[in-house]
Amino acid sequence: MSRVASAGDRRRWETLAPAVGVALLALYAVPIGWLLFAQSPGRVLASLSEPFVVSAARNTLLSATASTTLALGFGLPLAYWLARAEFRGQTLVTAVVAFPLVLPPVVSGMVLLSAFGSNGLGGVVGLSVDGTLAGVVLAQTFVASPFVVLSARSAFERVDRRLEEVAWTEGVSRWRTVLRVTLPLASRGILAGATLAFARAAGEFGATLMLAYYPRTLPVQIWATFQGRGLDAAVPVAVVLVAVASGALVVLNLFGGSSLVGRSE
């Protein structure tokens, strides 16, 4: 009887869970669908050729690529250290890495502006990032790099240490072992983190707005266009950003999705 009841409960749950979850799926899908189809495709395509849209898209792709590259270059060694080392205060270090994820974006911008702006360290060394593409990259790296570090750390932790030890016993240096053994085995998780970091950087608004209103990226241009010309004029710029985010999501699901948001293996 208990087995029959258990099977019946499972079937009811399998029916009820999707029915309840549809409401949240609708919350995700309806606004995006409305954005894409609220205006005619011809009008959207015509607006995409406007210089301010092209400039914002170029700045976004350039800065997001640069910030993701920096996140990988500095984040992978940090992630490997956190995955392999055991030391007092490791939890605190991990919390510091994750802190930008929970910090409100506008506050992130205020922190960066205070520390690296003309009234902070930037003024001291005579190299301010206010209103520069470097400032945009700095803001994006601050908010997006934790995705690389945390995802790569989890990926490195899943790599069997015995494989590294075998390479060491055969005389392979630790550096070459990481390059030839560890990184290839952890590549899916690293790619997932990098993809999320790129998408997060491309969509960053609050920190970028505080640190570098110019040169404008797509999120800042969307806000400026909405403020100056209204919702209809801002839609084409938003469509470009949705396309960038959708492309990142496709890459994430194809190559790295199981490491962060996909199925467990």
PDB file of N, CA and C in Angstrom, residues 25-67:
ATOM      1  N   LEU A  25       7.563  30.875 -15.072  1.00  0.00           N
ATOM      2  CA  LEU A  25       8.052  30.859 -16.452  1.00  0.00           C
ATOM      3  C   LEU A  25       7.417  31.970 -17.265  1.00  0.00           C
ATOM      4  N   ALA A  26       6.127  32.207 -17.028  1.00  0.00           N
ATOM      5  CA  ALA A  26       5.442  33.287 -17.736  1.00  0.00           C
ATOM      6  C   ALA A  26       6.034  34.646 -17.363  1.00  0.00           C
ATOM      7  N   LEU A  27       6.394  34.798 -16.093  1.00  0.00           N
ATOM      8  CA  LEU A  27       7.011  36.044 -15.663  1.00  0.00           C
ATOM      9  C   LEU A  27       8.332  36.280 -16.389  1.00  0.00           C
ATOM     10  N   TYR A  28       9.064  35.200 -16.669  1.00  0.00           N
ATOM     11  CA  TYR A  28      10.309  35.338 -17.416  1.00  0.00           C
ATOM     12  C   TYR A  28      10.054  35.639 -18.883  1.00  0.00           C
ATOM     13  N   ALA A  29       9.121  34.903 -19.479  1.00  0.00           N
ATOM     14  CA  ALA A  29       8.982  34.911 -20.930  1.00  0.00           C
ATOM     15  C   ALA A  29       8.148  36.064 -21.470  1.00  0.00           C
ATOM     16  N   VAL A  30       7.081  36.425 -20.772  1.00  0.00           N
ATOM     17  CA  VAL A  30       6.158  37.431 -21.312  1.00  0.00           C
ATOM     18  C   VAL A  30       6.835  38.781 -21.545  1.00  0.00           C
ATOM     19  N   PRO A  31       7.594  39.328 -20.593  1.00  0.00           N
ATOM     20  CA  PRO A  31       8.225  40.633 -20.861  1.00  0.00           C
ATOM     21  C   PRO A  31       9.191  40.601 -22.035  1.00  0.00           C
ATOM     22  N   ILE A  32       9.966  39.505 -22.159  1.00  0.00           N
ATOM     23  CA  ILE A  32      10.913  39.406 -23.274  1.00  0.00           C
ATOM     24  C   ILE A  32      10.157  39.322 -24.592  1.00  0.00           C
ATOM     25  N   GLY A  33       9.107  38.497 -24.622  1.00  0.00           N
ATOM     26  CA  GLY A  33       8.307  38.399 -25.841  1.00  0.00           C
ATOM     27  C   GLY A  33       7.666  39.728 -26.206  1.00  0.00           C
ATOM     28  N   TRP A  34       7.178  40.432 -25.201  1.00  0.00           N
ATOM     29  CA  TRP A  34       6.555  41.739 -25.455  1.00  0.00           C
ATOM     30  C   TRP A  34       7.580  42.722 -26.011  1.00  0.00           C
ATOM     31  N   LEU A  35       8.788  42.688 -25.456  1.00  0.00           N
ATOM     32  CA  LEU A  35       9.848  43.579 -25.942  1.00  0.00           C
ATOM     33  C   LEU A  35      10.181  43.299 -27.403  1.00  0.00           C
ATOM     34  N   LEU A  36      10.250  42.020 -27.752  1.00  0.00           N
ATOM     35  CA  LEU A  36      10.661  41.648 -29.106  1.00  0.00           C
ATOM     36  C   LEU A  36       9.578  41.903 -30.147  1.00  0.00           C
ATOM     37  N   PHE A  37       8.312  41.822 -29.729  1.00  0.00           N
ATOM     38  CA  PHE A  37       7.235  41.895 -30.717  1.00  0.00           C
ATOM     39  C   PHE A  37       6.346  43.124 -30.557  1.00  0.00           C
ATOM     40  N   ALA A  38       6.692  44.033 -29.635  1.00  0.00           N
ATOM     41  CA  ALA A  38       5.866  45.225 -29.437  1.00  0.00           C
ATOM     42  C   ALA A  38       5.951  46.174 -30.624  1.00  0.00           C
ATOM     43  N   GLN A  39       7.079  46.161 -31.331  1.00  0.00           N
ATOM     44  CA  GLN A  39       7.258  46.990 -32.506  1.00  0.00           C
ATOM     45  C   GLN A  39       7.519  46.112 -33.718  1.00  0.00           C
ATOM     46  N   SER A  40       7.275  46.660 -34.882  1.00  0.00           N
ATOM     47  CA  SER A  40       7.479  45.892 -36.106  1.00  0.00           C
ATOM     48  C   SER A  40       8.963  45.638 -36.320  1.00  0.00           C
ATOM     49  N   PRO A  41       9.334  44.481 -36.870  1.00  0.00           N
ATOM     50  CA  PRO A  41      10.747  44.193 -37.122  1.00  0.00           C
ATOM     51  C   PRO A  41      11.408  45.237 -38.007  1.00  0.00           C
ATOM     52  N   GLY A  42      10.663  45.762 -38.981  1.00  0.00           N
ATOM     53  CA  GLY A  42      11.248  46.767 -39.864  1.00  0.00           C
ATOM     54  C   GLY A  42      11.665  48.014 -39.111  1.00  0.00           C
ATOM     55  N   ARG A  43      10.825  48.440 -38.201  1.00  0.00           N
ATOM     56  CA  ARG A  43      11.153  49.637 -37.421  1.00  0.00           C
ATOM     57  C   ARG A  43      12.342  49.396 -36.509  1.00  0.00           C
ATOM     58  N   VAL A  44      12.397  48.217 -35.931  1.00  0.00           N
ATOM     59  CA  VAL A  44      13.521  47.891 -35.055  1.00  0.00           C
ATOM     60  C   VAL A  44      14.814  47.844 -35.852  1.00  0.00           C
ATOM     61  N   LEU A  45      14.788  47.179 -37.003  1.00  0.00           N
ATOM     62  CA  LEU A  45      15.998  47.062 -37.823  1.00  0.00           C
ATOM     63  C   LEU A  45      16.463  48.428 -38.314  1.00  0.00           C
ATOM     64  N   ALA A  46      15.519  49.290 -38.668  1.00  0.00           N
ATOM     65  CA  ALA A  46      15.884  50.632 -39.120  1.00  0.00           C
ATOM     66  C   ALA A  46      16.555  51.424 -38.004  1.00  0.00           C
ATOM     67  N   SER A  47      16.083  51.247 -36.790  1.00  0.00           N
ATOM     68  CA  SER A  47      16.651  51.977 -35.661  1.00  0.00           C
ATOM     69  C   SER A  47      18.034  51.464 -35.286  1.00  0.00           C
ATOM     70  N   LEU A  48      18.312  50.202 -35.597  1.00  0.00           N
ATOM     71  CA  LEU A  48      19.592  49.611 -35.213  1.00  0.00           C
ATOM     72  C   LEU A  48      20.771  50.224 -35.948  1.00  0.00           C
ATOM     73  N   SER A  49      20.503  50.879 -37.063  1.00  0.00           N
ATOM     74  CA  SER A  49      21.594  51.487 -37.834  1.00  0.00           C
ATOM     75  C   SER A  49      21.956  52.880 -37.334  1.00  0.00           C
ATOM     76  N   GLU A  50      21.237  53.380 -36.346  1.00  0.00           N
ATOM     77  CA  GLU A  50      21.546  54.707 -35.820  1.00  0.00           C
ATOM     78  C   GLU A  50      22.918  54.690 -35.145  1.00  0.00           C
ATOM     79  N   PRO A  51      23.692  55.763 -35.341  1.00  0.00           N
ATOM     80  CA  PRO A  51      25.069  55.788 -34.826  1.00  0.00           C
ATOM     81  C   PRO A  51      25.176  55.530 -33.325  1.00  0.00           C
ATOM     82  N   PHE A  52      24.239  56.072 -32.532  1.00  0.00           N
ATOM     83  CA  PHE A  52      24.360  55.900 -31.082  1.00  0.00           C
ATOM     84  C   PHE A  52      24.140  54.445 -30.674  1.00  0.00           C
ATOM     85  N   VAL A  53      23.321  53.710 -31.436  1.00  0.00           N
ATOM     86  CA  VAL A  53      23.114  52.289 -31.140  1.00  0.00           C
ATOM     87  C   VAL A  53      24.364  51.487 -31.518  1.00  0.00           C
ATOM     88  N   VAL A  54      24.901  51.769 -32.709  1.00  0.00           N
ATOM     89  CA  VAL A  54      26.115  51.071 -33.158  1.00  0.00           C
ATOM     90  C   VAL A  54      27.269  51.337 -32.198  1.00  0.00           C
ATOM     91  N   SER A  55      27.424  52.589 -31.764  1.00  0.00           N
ATOM     92  CA  SER A  55      28.506  52.939 -30.843  1.00  0.00           C
ATOM     93  C   SER A  55      28.347  52.228 -29.503  1.00  0.00           C
ATOM     94  N   ALA A  56      27.126  52.206 -28.982  1.00  0.00           N
ATOM     95  CA  ALA A  56      26.890  51.546 -27.697  1.00  0.00           C
ATOM     96  C   ALA A  56      27.130  50.045 -27.791  1.00  0.00           C
ATOM     97  N   ALA A  57      26.710  49.440 -28.905  1.00  0.00           N
ATOM     98  CA  ALA A  57      26.932  48.001 -29.082  1.00  0.00           C
ATOM     99  C   ALA A  57      28.424  47.702 -29.181  1.00  0.00           C
ATOM    100  N   ARG A  58      29.152  48.531 -29.904  1.00  0.00           N
ATOM    101  CA  ARG A  58      30.606  48.334 -30.021  1.00  0.00           C
ATOM    102  C   ARG A  58      31.291  48.469 -28.666  1.00  0.00           C
ATOM    103  N   ASN A  59      30.929  49.504 -27.923  1.00  0.00           N
ATOM    104  CA  ASN A  59      31.529  49.698 -26.599  1.00  0.00           C
ATOM    105  C   ASN A  59      31.215  48.537 -25.667  1.00  0.00           C
ATOM    106  N   THR A  60      29.991  48.024 -25.761  1.00  0.00           N
ATOM    107  CA  THR A  60      29.592  46.912 -24.895  1.00  0.00           C
ATOM    108  C   THR A  60      30.388  45.654 -25.209  1.00  0.00           C
ATOM    109  N   LEU A  61      30.480  45.300 -26.480  1.00  0.00           N
ATOM    110  CA  LEU A  61      31.211  44.092 -26.862  1.00  0.00           C
ATOM    111  C   LEU A  61      32.690  44.208 -26.527  1.00  0.00           C
ATOM    112  N   LEU A  62      33.261  45.385 -26.767  1.00  0.00           N
ATOM    113  CA  LEU A  62      34.683  45.583 -26.486  1.00  0.00           C
ATOM    114  C   LEU A  62      34.971  45.511 -24.996  1.00  0.00           C
ATOM    115  N   SER A  63      34.180  46.223 -24.197  1.00  0.00           N
ATOM    116  CA  SER A  63      34.430  46.259 -22.761  1.00  0.00           C
ATOM    117  C   SER A  63      34.112  44.923 -22.096  1.00  0.00           C
ATOM    118  N   ALA A  64      33.040  44.269 -22.526  1.00  0.00           N
ATOM    119  CA  ALA A  64      32.692  42.976 -21.935  1.00  0.00           C
ATOM    120  C   ALA A  64      33.742  41.916 -22.261  1.00  0.00           C
ATOM    121  N   THR A  65      34.282  41.968 -23.472  1.00  0.00           N
ATOM    122  CA  THR A  65      35.355  41.038 -23.840  1.00  0.00           C
ATOM    123  C   THR A  65      36.598  41.299 -23.008  1.00  0.00           C
ATOM    124  N   ALA A  66      36.948  42.575 -22.833  1.00  0.00           N
ATOM    125  CA  ALA A  66      38.127  42.922 -22.040  1.00  0.00           C
ATOM    126  C   ALA A  66      37.955  42.515 -20.585  1.00  0.00           C
ATOM    127  N   SER A  67      36.788  42.784 -20.009  1.00  0.00           N
ATOM    128  CA  SER A  67      36.568  42.448 -18.605  1.00  0.00           C
ATOM    129  C   SER A  67      36.538  40.939 -18.385  1.00  0.00           C
TER     130      SER A  67
END
